[in-house]
PDB file of C-alpha atoms and ligand atoms in Angstrom:
ATOM      1  CA  UNK A   1      10.908 -11.860 -24.268  1.00 45.00           C
ATOM      2  CA  UNK A   2       8.345 -10.900 -26.934  1.00 49.00           C
ATOM      3  CA  UNK A   3       6.012  -7.985 -26.374  1.00 49.00           C
ATOM      4  CA  UNK A   4       3.061 -10.396 -26.420  1.00 52.00           C
ATOM      5  CA  UNK A   5       4.372 -12.720 -23.697  1.00 56.00           C
ATOM      6  CA  UNK A   6       1.873 -12.642 -20.829  1.00 56.00           C
ATOM      7  CA  UNK A   7       3.719 -12.474 -17.537  1.00 68.00           C
ATOM      8  CA  UNK A   8       2.267 -14.572 -14.742  1.00 88.00           C
ATOM      9  CA  UNK A   9       0.846 -12.693 -11.784  1.00 94.00           C
ATOM     10  CA  UNK A  10       2.636 -14.019  -8.687  1.00 95.00           C
ATOM     11  CA  UNK A  11       0.504 -15.998  -6.240  1.00 96.00           C
ATOM     12  CA  UNK A  12       0.964 -15.939  -2.459  1.00 97.00           C
ATOM     13  CA  UNK A  13       2.843 -19.273  -2.824  1.00 97.00           C
ATOM     14  CA  UNK A  14       5.203 -17.625  -5.359  1.00 97.00           C
ATOM     15  CA  UNK A  15       5.821 -14.820  -2.872  1.00 98.00           C
ATOM     16  CA  UNK A  16       6.671 -17.332  -0.114  1.00 98.00           C
ATOM     17  CA  UNK A  17       9.055 -19.064  -2.543  1.00 97.00           C
ATOM     18  CA  UNK A  18      10.923 -15.755  -2.925  1.00 96.00           C
ATOM     19  CA  UNK A  19      12.034 -15.961   0.752  1.00 98.00           C
ATOM     20  CA  UNK A  20      15.747 -15.176   0.906  1.00 95.00           C
ATOM     21  CA  UNK A  21      15.904 -14.505  -2.851  1.00 96.00           C
ATOM     22  CA  UNK A  22      15.791 -11.327  -4.914  1.00 97.00           C
ATOM     23  CA  UNK A  23      14.092  -8.599  -2.842  1.00 98.00           C
ATOM     24  CA  UNK A  24      10.337  -8.171  -3.337  1.00 98.00           C
ATOM     25  CA  UNK A  25       9.433  -4.740  -4.699  1.00 98.00           C
ATOM     26  CA  UNK A  26       6.165  -3.407  -3.286  1.00 98.00           C
ATOM     27  CA  UNK A  27       4.392  -0.044  -3.467  1.00 98.00           C
ATOM     28  CA  UNK A  28       0.949   1.236  -2.636  1.00 98.00           C
ATOM     29  CA  UNK A  29      -1.467   2.481  -5.310  1.00 98.00           C
ATOM     30  CA  UNK A  30      -4.991   3.844  -5.053  1.00 98.00           C
ATOM     31  CA  UNK A  31      -5.934   4.786  -8.634  1.00 98.00           C
ATOM     32  CA  UNK A  32      -5.814   3.221 -12.102  1.00 98.00           C
ATOM     33  CA  UNK A  33      -3.123   5.508 -13.610  1.00 98.00           C
ATOM     34  CA  UNK A  34      -0.748   5.066 -10.667  1.00 98.00           C
ATOM     35  CA  UNK A  35      -1.385   1.307 -10.648  1.00 98.00           C
ATOM     36  CA  UNK A  36      -0.403   1.276 -14.352  1.00 98.00           C
ATOM     37  CA  UNK A  37       2.861   3.046 -13.475  1.00 98.00           C
ATOM     38  CA  UNK A  38       3.711   0.610 -10.664  1.00 98.00           C
ATOM     39  CA  UNK A  39       2.690  -2.589 -12.482  1.00 98.00           C
ATOM     40  CA  UNK A  40       5.816  -3.163 -14.644  1.00 97.00           C
ATOM     41  CA  UNK A  41       8.150  -2.638 -11.677  1.00 98.00           C
ATOM     42  CA  UNK A  42       6.453  -4.205  -8.661  1.00 98.00           C
ATOM     43  CA  UNK A  43       5.862  -7.733  -7.404  1.00 98.00           C
ATOM     44  CA  UNK A  44       3.084  -6.593  -5.070  1.00 98.00           C
ATOM     45  CA  UNK A  45       0.841  -3.524  -5.223  1.00 98.00           C
ATOM     46  CA  UNK A  46      -0.954  -2.760  -1.965  1.00 98.00           C
ATOM     47  CA  UNK A  47      -4.176  -0.799  -1.869  1.00 98.00           C
ATOM     48  CA  UNK A  48      -3.264   0.543   1.551  1.00 98.00           C
ATOM     49  CA  UNK A  49      -5.636   2.165   3.994  1.00 98.00           C
ATOM     50  CA  UNK A  50      -3.096   5.016   3.847  1.00 98.00           C
ATOM     51  CA  UNK A  51      -5.460   6.073   1.033  1.00 98.00           C
ATOM     52  CA  UNK A  52      -7.516   7.821   3.734  1.00 98.00           C
ATOM     53  CA  UNK A  53      -4.684  10.190   4.644  1.00 96.00           C
ATOM     54  CA  UNK A  54      -3.035  10.448   1.233  1.00 96.00           C
ATOM     55  CA  UNK A  55      -6.047  10.936  -1.057  1.00 97.00           C
ATOM     56  CA  UNK A  56      -8.930  11.818   1.263  1.00 97.00           C
ATOM     57  CA  UNK A  57      -7.185  14.201   3.680  1.00 96.00           C
ATOM     58  CA  UNK A  58      -8.127  12.223   6.813  1.00 97.00           C
ATOM     59  CA  UNK A  59      -5.988  12.812   9.938  1.00 95.00           C
ATOM     60  CA  UNK A  60      -5.352   9.049  10.409  1.00 96.00           C
ATOM     61  CA  UNK A  61      -6.368   5.735   8.834  1.00 97.00           C
ATOM     62  CA  UNK A  62      -9.153   5.213  11.391  1.00 98.00           C
ATOM     63  CA  UNK A  63     -11.898   6.779   9.253  1.00 98.00           C
ATOM     64  CA  UNK A  64     -11.288   4.528   6.241  1.00 98.00           C
ATOM     65  CA  UNK A  65     -14.295   2.371   5.308  1.00 98.00           C
ATOM     66  CA  UNK A  66     -14.913  -0.883   3.452  1.00 98.00           C
ATOM     67  CA  UNK A  67     -16.609   1.143   0.682  1.00 98.00           C
ATOM     68  CA  UNK A  68     -13.425   3.208   0.179  1.00 98.00           C
ATOM     69  CA  UNK A  69     -11.258   0.074   0.018  1.00 98.00           C
ATOM     70  CA  UNK A  70     -13.592  -1.588  -2.487  1.00 98.00           C
ATOM     71  CA  UNK A  71     -13.730   1.485  -4.732  1.00 98.00           C
ATOM     72  CA  UNK A  72      -9.952   2.041  -4.714  1.00 98.00           C
ATOM     73  CA  UNK A  73      -9.315  -1.716  -5.032  1.00 98.00           C
ATOM     74  CA  UNK A  74     -11.457  -1.832  -8.168  1.00 98.00           C
ATOM     75  CA  UNK A  75      -9.644   1.195  -9.619  1.00 98.00           C
ATOM     76  CA  UNK A  76      -6.210  -0.351  -8.949  1.00 98.00           C
ATOM     77  CA  UNK A  77      -7.267  -3.734 -10.371  1.00 98.00           C
ATOM     78  CA  UNK A  78      -8.009  -2.023 -13.711  1.00 98.00           C
ATOM     79  CA  UNK A  79      -4.402  -0.822 -13.849  1.00 98.00           C
ATOM     80  CA  UNK A  80      -2.619  -4.088 -13.047  1.00 98.00           C
ATOM     81  CA  UNK A  81      -1.770  -6.983 -15.321  1.00 97.00           C
ATOM     82  CA  UNK A  82       1.322  -8.538 -13.770  1.00 97.00           C
ATOM     83  CA  UNK A  83       1.734  -7.419 -10.144  1.00 98.00           C
ATOM     84  CA  UNK A  84      -0.141  -9.123  -7.328  1.00 98.00           C
ATOM     85  CA  UNK A  85      -2.799  -6.944  -5.680  1.00 98.00           C
ATOM     86  CA  UNK A  86      -3.296  -6.940  -1.903  1.00 98.00           C
ATOM     87  CA  UNK A  87      -6.053  -4.858  -0.268  1.00 98.00           C
ATOM     88  CA  UNK A  88      -5.927  -3.552   3.300  1.00 98.00           C
ATOM     89  CA  UNK A  89      -8.723  -4.410   5.706  1.00 98.00           C
ATOM     90  CA  UNK A  90      -9.835  -1.088   7.221  1.00 98.00           C
ATOM     91  CA  UNK A  91     -10.118  -0.377  10.946  1.00 98.00           C
ATOM     92  CA  UNK A  92     -13.255  -1.970  12.423  1.00 98.00           C
ATOM     93  CA  UNK A  93     -13.742  -4.493   9.630  1.00 98.00           C
ATOM     94  CA  UNK A  94     -11.945  -7.475  11.223  1.00 98.00           C
ATOM     95  CA  UNK A  95     -11.084  -7.017  14.899  1.00 98.00           C
ATOM     96  CA  UNK A  96     -14.446  -8.059  16.399  1.00 98.00           C
ATOM     97  CA  UNK A  97     -14.299 -11.755  15.483  1.00 98.00           C
ATOM     98  CA  UNK A  98     -12.855 -14.158  12.916  1.00 98.00           C
ATOM     99  CA  UNK A  99     -16.370 -14.400  11.428  1.00 98.00           C
ATOM    100  CA  UNK A 100     -16.602 -10.632  10.902  1.00 98.00           C
ATOM    101  CA  UNK A 101     -13.107 -10.700   9.370  1.00 98.00           C
ATOM    102  CA  UNK A 102     -14.078 -13.500   6.978  1.00 98.00           C
ATOM    103  CA  UNK A 103     -17.225 -11.698   5.773  1.00 98.00           C
ATOM    104  CA  UNK A 104     -15.341  -8.489   5.046  1.00 98.00           C
ATOM    105  CA  UNK A 105     -12.229 -10.154   3.610  1.00 98.00           C
ATOM    106  CA  UNK A 106     -14.425 -12.253   1.314  1.00 98.00           C
ATOM    107  CA  UNK A 107     -16.204  -9.069   0.165  1.00 98.00           C
ATOM    108  CA  UNK A 108     -12.841  -7.433  -0.648  1.00 98.00           C
ATOM    109  CA  UNK A 109     -11.714 -10.504  -2.618  1.00 98.00           C
ATOM    110  CA  UNK A 110     -15.029 -10.864  -4.467  1.00 98.00           C
ATOM    111  CA  UNK A 111     -15.540  -7.178  -5.261  1.00 98.00           C
ATOM    112  CA  UNK A 112     -11.969  -6.151  -6.141  1.00 98.00           C
ATOM    113  CA  UNK A 113     -10.401  -9.407  -7.372  1.00 98.00           C
ATOM    114  CA  UNK A 114      -7.462  -8.978  -4.959  1.00 98.00           C
ATOM    115  CA  UNK A 115      -5.265 -12.035  -4.371  1.00 98.00           C
ATOM    116  CA  UNK A 116      -4.918 -11.384  -0.641  1.00 98.00           C
ATOM    117  CA  UNK A 117      -5.844  -9.044   2.178  1.00 98.00           C
ATOM    118  CA  UNK A 118      -3.593  -7.319   4.702  1.00 99.00           C
ATOM    119  CA  UNK A 119      -4.509  -6.783   8.329  1.00 98.00           C
ATOM    120  CA  UNK A 120      -2.714  -5.231  11.292  1.00 98.00           C
ATOM    121  CA  UNK A 121      -1.866  -7.032  14.517  1.00 98.00           C
ATOM    122  CA  UNK A 122       0.249  -9.855  15.941  1.00 98.00           C
ATOM    123  CA  UNK A 123      -0.516 -12.396  18.677  1.00 98.00           C
ATOM    124  CA  UNK A 124      -4.066 -11.075  19.170  1.00 98.00           C
ATOM    125  CA  UNK A 125      -4.878 -11.405  15.465  1.00 98.00           C
ATOM    126  CA  UNK A 126      -3.343 -14.876  14.971  1.00 98.00           C
ATOM    127  CA  UNK A 127      -6.683 -16.750  15.391  1.00 98.00           C
ATOM    128  CA  UNK A 128      -8.231 -14.441  12.771  1.00 98.00           C
ATOM    129  CA  UNK A 129      -5.337 -14.979  10.335  1.00 98.00           C
ATOM    130  CA  UNK A 130      -5.671 -18.747  10.849  1.00 98.00           C
ATOM    131  CA  UNK A 131      -9.451 -18.544  10.266  1.00 98.00           C
ATOM    132  CA  UNK A 132      -9.008 -16.651   6.967  1.00 98.00           C
ATOM    133  CA  UNK A 133      -6.130 -18.679   5.561  1.00 98.00           C
ATOM    134  CA  UNK A 134      -7.936 -21.973   6.308  1.00 98.00           C
ATOM    135  CA  UNK A 135     -10.891 -20.598   4.351  1.00 98.00           C
ATOM    136  CA  UNK A 136      -8.908 -19.740   1.218  1.00 98.00           C
ATOM    137  CA  UNK A 137      -8.132 -16.093   1.916  1.00 98.00           C
ATOM    138  CA  UNK A 138      -4.372 -15.425   1.867  1.00 98.00           C
ATOM    139  CA  UNK A 139      -3.265 -12.905   4.481  1.00 98.00           C
ATOM    140  CA  UNK A 140      -0.344 -10.481   4.566  1.00 98.00           C
ATOM    141  CA  UNK A 141       0.262  -9.592   8.220  1.00 98.00           C
ATOM    142  CA  UNK A 142       1.451  -6.188   9.497  1.00 98.00           C
ATOM    143  CA  UNK A 143       3.308  -5.815  12.807  1.00 98.00           C
ATOM    144  CA  UNK A 144       5.604  -3.318  14.526  1.00 98.00           C
ATOM    145  CA  UNK A 145       4.018   0.107  14.136  1.00 98.00           C
ATOM    146  CA  UNK A 146       0.385  -0.577  13.288  1.00 98.00           C
ATOM    147  CA  UNK A 147      -1.175   2.814  12.450  1.00 97.00           C
ATOM    148  CA  UNK A 148      -4.741   1.630  13.158  1.00 98.00           C
ATOM    149  CA  UNK A 149      -3.651   1.248  16.819  1.00 97.00           C
ATOM    150  CA  UNK A 150      -2.526   4.896  17.053  1.00 96.00           C
ATOM    151  CA  UNK A 151      -4.842   5.615  19.989  1.00 96.00           C
ATOM    152  CA  UNK A 152      -3.439   2.800  22.128  1.00 95.00           C
ATOM    153  CA  UNK A 153       0.165   3.095  20.931  1.00 93.00           C
ATOM    154  CA  UNK A 154       0.009   6.818  21.694  1.00 89.00           C
ATOM    155  CA  UNK A 155       1.915   7.949  18.583  1.00 90.00           C
ATOM    156  CA  UNK A 156       3.802   6.784  15.494  1.00 93.00           C
ATOM    157  CA  UNK A 157       6.868   5.672  17.501  1.00 95.00           C
ATOM    158  CA  UNK A 158       9.448   2.980  16.650  1.00 97.00           C
ATOM    159  CA  UNK A 159       8.232  -0.354  18.065  1.00 97.00           C
ATOM    160  CA  UNK A 160      10.369  -3.130  19.588  1.00 97.00           C
ATOM    161  CA  UNK A 161      13.228  -1.187  21.153  1.00 97.00           C
ATOM    162  CA  UNK A 162      14.966  -2.743  24.175  1.00 97.00           C
ATOM    163  CA  UNK A 163      12.802  -5.139  26.146  1.00 97.00           C
ATOM    164  CA  UNK A 164       9.871  -4.480  23.823  1.00 97.00           C
ATOM    165  CA  UNK A 165      11.679  -6.540  21.153  1.00 98.00           C
ATOM    166  CA  UNK A 166      10.308  -9.744  22.732  1.00 98.00           C
ATOM    167  CA  UNK A 167       6.737  -8.571  22.093  1.00 98.00           C
ATOM    168  CA  UNK A 168       7.404  -7.870  18.397  1.00 98.00           C
ATOM    169  CA  UNK A 169       9.230 -11.212  18.026  1.00 98.00           C
ATOM    170  CA  UNK A 170       6.222 -12.989  19.545  1.00 98.00           C
ATOM    171  CA  UNK A 171       3.955 -11.156  17.077  1.00 98.00           C
ATOM    172  CA  UNK A 172       6.165 -12.254  14.166  1.00 98.00           C
ATOM    173  CA  UNK A 173       6.123 -15.896  15.286  1.00 98.00           C
ATOM    174  CA  UNK A 174       2.357 -15.820  15.870  1.00 98.00           C
ATOM    175  CA  UNK A 175       1.383 -14.431  12.436  1.00 98.00           C
ATOM    176  CA  UNK A 176       3.764 -16.799  10.633  1.00 98.00           C
ATOM    177  CA  UNK A 177       2.451 -19.814  12.584  1.00 98.00           C
ATOM    178  CA  UNK A 178      -1.115 -18.716  11.812  1.00 98.00           C
ATOM    179  CA  UNK A 179      -0.450 -19.000   8.076  1.00 98.00           C
ATOM    180  CA  UNK A 180       0.292 -15.463   6.851  1.00 98.00           C
ATOM    181  CA  UNK A 181       2.175 -15.622   3.526  1.00 98.00           C
ATOM    182  CA  UNK A 182       4.238 -12.509   4.302  1.00 98.00           C
ATOM    183  CA  UNK A 183       4.538  -9.884   7.004  1.00 98.00           C
ATOM    184  CA  UNK A 184       5.047  -6.133   6.841  1.00 98.00           C
ATOM    185  CA  UNK A 185       7.496  -4.882   9.499  1.00 98.00           C
ATOM    186  CA  UNK A 186       6.861  -1.176  10.045  1.00 98.00           C
ATOM    187  CA  UNK A 187       9.179   1.102  11.988  1.00 98.00           C
ATOM    188  CA  UNK A 188      11.147  -1.478  13.980  1.00 98.00           C
ATOM    189  CA  UNK A 189      14.890  -1.302  14.782  1.00 98.00           C
ATOM    190  CA  UNK A 190      17.122  -2.641  11.998  1.00 98.00           C
ATOM    191  CA  UNK A 191      18.660  -5.399  14.146  1.00 98.00           C
ATOM    192  CA  UNK A 192      15.236  -6.683  15.208  1.00 98.00           C
ATOM    193  CA  UNK A 193      14.008  -6.665  11.584  1.00 98.00           C
ATOM    194  CA  UNK A 194      17.072  -8.718  10.597  1.00 98.00           C
ATOM    195  CA  UNK A 195      16.427 -11.171  13.435  1.00 98.00           C
ATOM    196  CA  UNK A 196      12.786 -11.620  12.417  1.00 98.00           C
ATOM    197  CA  UNK A 197      13.801 -12.026   8.759  1.00 98.00           C
ATOM    198  CA  UNK A 198      16.295 -14.754   9.701  1.00 98.00           C
ATOM    199  CA  UNK A 199      13.791 -16.505  11.961  1.00 98.00           C
ATOM    200  CA  UNK A 200      10.634 -16.650   9.827  1.00 98.00           C
ATOM    201  CA  UNK A 201      10.033 -18.946   6.858  1.00 98.00           C
ATOM    202  CA  UNK A 202       7.826 -16.289   5.199  1.00 98.00           C
ATOM    203  CA  UNK A 203       9.076 -13.073   3.552  1.00 98.00           C
ATOM    204  CA  UNK A 204       9.355  -9.917   5.629  1.00 98.00           C
ATOM    205  CA  UNK A 205       8.501  -6.664   3.869  1.00 98.00           C
ATOM    206  CA  UNK A 206      10.120  -3.672   5.488  1.00 98.00           C
ATOM    207  CA  UNK A 207       9.009  -0.071   5.816  1.00 98.00           C
ATOM    208  CA  UNK A 208      11.380   1.745   8.121  1.00 98.00           C
ATOM    209  CA  UNK A 209      12.873  -1.651   9.083  1.00 98.00           C
ATOM    210  CA  UNK A 210      16.001  -3.010   7.315  1.00 98.00           C
ATOM    211  CA  UNK A 211      17.524  -3.379   3.843  1.00 98.00           C
ATOM    212  CA  UNK A 212      17.955  -7.019   4.897  1.00 98.00           C
ATOM    213  CA  UNK A 213      14.197  -7.640   4.784  1.00 98.00           C
ATOM    214  CA  UNK A 214      12.940  -9.921   1.991  1.00 98.00           C
ATOM    215  CA  UNK A 215      11.225  -6.931   0.388  1.00 98.00           C
ATOM    216  CA  UNK A 216      10.460  -3.238   0.795  1.00 98.00           C
ATOM    217  CA  UNK A 217       7.279  -1.189   0.591  1.00 98.00           C
ATOM    218  CA  UNK A 218       6.646   2.563   0.468  1.00 98.00           C
ATOM    219  CA  UNK A 219       3.554   4.700   0.119  1.00 97.00           C
ATOM    220  CA  UNK A 220       3.700   5.740  -3.539  1.00 98.00           C
ATOM    221  CA  UNK A 221       2.672   9.348  -2.923  1.00 97.00           C
ATOM    222  CA  UNK A 222       5.492   9.677  -0.339  1.00 96.00           C
ATOM    223  CA  UNK A 223       8.196   8.403  -2.692  1.00 97.00           C
ATOM    224  CA  UNK A 224       6.935  10.519  -5.589  1.00 97.00           C
ATOM    225  CA  UNK A 225       6.889  13.658  -3.421  1.00 96.00           C
ATOM    226  CA  UNK A 226       3.145  14.087  -3.979  1.00 95.00           C
ATOM    227  CA  UNK A 227       2.142  13.797  -0.319  1.00 89.00           C
ATOM    228  CA  UNK A 228       3.915  16.551   1.576  1.00 84.00           C
ATOM    229  CA  UNK A 229       1.789  17.100   4.711  1.00 85.00           C
ATOM    230  CA  UNK A 230       4.592  15.318   6.619  1.00 85.00           C
ATOM    231  CA  UNK A 231       7.515  13.033   5.737  1.00 88.00           C
ATOM    232  CA  UNK A 232       8.339   9.979   7.834  1.00 91.00           C
ATOM    233  CA  UNK A 233      12.130   9.368   8.150  1.00 93.00           C
ATOM    234  CA  UNK A 234      11.812   6.090   6.176  1.00 95.00           C
ATOM    235  CA  UNK A 235      10.043   7.687   3.212  1.00 95.00           C
ATOM    236  CA  UNK A 236      12.781   8.414   0.665  1.00 96.00           C
ATOM    237  CA  UNK A 237      11.613  10.837  -2.012  1.00 96.00           C
ATOM    238  CA  UNK A 238      12.600   9.613  -5.470  1.00 97.00           C
ATOM    239  CA  UNK A 239      10.847  12.550  -7.181  1.00 96.00           C
ATOM    240  CA  UNK A 240       9.286  15.889  -6.271  1.00 96.00           C
ATOM    241  CA  UNK A 241       6.085  15.689  -8.285  1.00 97.00           C
ATOM    242  CA  UNK A 242       4.219  17.886  -5.792  1.00 95.00           C
ATOM    243  CA  UNK A 243       6.685  20.759  -6.376  1.00 96.00           C
ATOM    244  CA  UNK A 244       6.505  20.196 -10.166  1.00 96.00           C
ATOM    245  CA  UNK A 245       2.698  20.269 -10.023  1.00 97.00           C
ATOM    246  CA  UNK A 246       2.774  23.480  -7.981  1.00 97.00           C
ATOM    247  CA  UNK A 247       5.002  25.132 -10.630  1.00 97.00           C
ATOM    248  CA  UNK A 248       2.721  23.923 -13.439  1.00 98.00           C
ATOM    249  CA  UNK A 249      -0.458  25.182 -11.736  1.00 98.00           C
ATOM    250  CA  UNK A 250       1.173  28.553 -10.956  1.00 98.00           C
ATOM    251  CA  UNK A 251       2.233  28.906 -14.624  1.00 98.00           C
ATOM    252  CA  UNK A 252      -1.316  28.077 -15.779  1.00 98.00           C
ATOM    253  CA  UNK A 253      -2.819  30.640 -13.373  1.00 98.00           C
ATOM    254  CA  UNK A 254      -0.400  33.322 -14.587  1.00 98.00           C
ATOM    255  CA  UNK A 255      -1.182  32.635 -18.269  1.00 98.00           C
ATOM    256  CA  UNK A 256      -4.940  32.646 -17.675  1.00 98.00           C
ATOM    257  CA  UNK A 257      -4.681  36.005 -15.874  1.00 98.00           C
ATOM    258  CA  UNK A 258      -2.475  37.392 -18.671  1.00 98.00           C
ATOM    259  CA  UNK A 259      -4.865  35.983 -21.357  1.00 98.00           C
ATOM    260  CA  UNK A 260      -1.872  34.209 -22.967  1.00 98.00           C
ATOM    261  CA  UNK A 261      -3.625  30.852 -22.508  1.00 98.00           C
ATOM    262  CA  UNK A 262      -5.355  29.551 -24.538  1.00 97.00           C
ATOM    263  CA  UNK A 263      -3.026  30.339 -27.477  1.00 97.00           C
ATOM    264  CA  UNK A 264      -4.015  29.974 -31.168  1.00 95.00           C
ATOM    265  CA  UNK A 265      -2.886  26.326 -31.267  1.00 96.00           C
ATOM    266  CA  UNK A 266      -5.451  25.439 -28.594  1.00 96.00           C
ATOM    267  CA  UNK A 267      -8.389  27.115 -30.401  1.00 96.00           C
ATOM    268  CA  UNK A 268     -10.800  26.217 -33.208  1.00 94.00           C
ATOM    269  CA  UNK A 269     -11.671  28.243 -36.330  1.00 91.00           C
ATOM    270  CA  UNK A 270     -14.965  28.398 -38.267  1.00 90.00           C
ATOM    271  CA  UNK A 271     -13.694  26.458 -41.317  1.00 86.00           C
ATOM    272  CA  UNK A 272     -14.542  22.753 -41.579  1.00 79.00           C
ATOM    273  CA  UNK A 273     -11.549  20.692 -40.455  1.00 69.00           C
ATOM    274  CA  UNK A 274      -9.310  19.054 -43.091  1.00 69.00           C
ATOM    275  CA  UNK A 275      -7.614  16.818 -40.605  1.00 64.00           C
ATOM    276  CA  UNK A 276      -8.665  15.428 -37.249  1.00 65.00           C
ATOM    277  CA  UNK A 277      -8.452  18.128 -34.537  1.00 62.00           C
TER     278      UNK A 277
HETATM  279  O1  LIG B 301      -1.661   1.512   4.377  1.00 67.11           O
HETATM  280  C1  LIG B 301      -0.510   1.389   3.914  1.00 67.11           C
HETATM  281  O2  LIG B 301      -0.123   2.046   2.945  1.00 67.11           O
HETATM  282  C2  LIG B 301       0.371   0.416   4.548  1.00 67.11           C
HETATM  283  C3  LIG B 301       1.802   0.394   4.124  1.00 67.11           C
HETATM  284  C4  LIG B 301       2.493   1.596   4.608  1.00 67.11           C
HETATM  285  C5  LIG B 301       2.487  -0.842   4.545  1.00 67.11           C
HETATM  286  O3  LIG B 301      -0.040  -0.301   5.397  1.00 67.11           O
END
């Protein structure tokens, strides 16, 4: 392929067509430079509401606002040219009614240029998913552990173990029937994730679910080792950038205190420059 070939950004219909095919690669991003790093490798980049905990130091995702999602969505959009961008609907922006959800989802699409929105919830959110998809807003669903429901779930526990599997299966059926183009399965037992993947006609995207899902997603700061406040079991660290950054900042502090930084090569003389500095 030539360097000038413009790759087509996948549409929600393209993502559905990938069901059962090569696994979908998905990551979160919240800023332009990280979006640029993910773009060549990912099918989908999610501007997750995890941004609240990862970049803003919030204790949960509950304090994330529409304004934050718009700002980070716009930043990520500037860094993408080939991956599809999905933006999370924050807590309180969609649960009240399908009408409220449409107004806020439409604002996210119009102000960030995202191809789709993601929202949390199963059976209870199916009418809202149907309302959005019938009005031209593609929806990625999110079931299993839904972090915005932390106060009613009572913790970040695995969902769908034992008899509770029936509830998660019903959620999966409901969001697929309502028209979601894909569904995130978070923190559900492997066997249940495989059953849902076999049962639904839309792709499942696992996070703490199963390698048999149609795709995988991780929070980018978790997999880069940049977010270290805690590490969920499912968050494999592919790099330790936080530890590298700590070493770099410590070295800088030492050199500043020793007056060995800045060195001559970082400084400017009085003479007019011969070449560009
Ligand atoms: O907010 C987020 O980053 C997410 C992913 C973990 C799926 O919802």
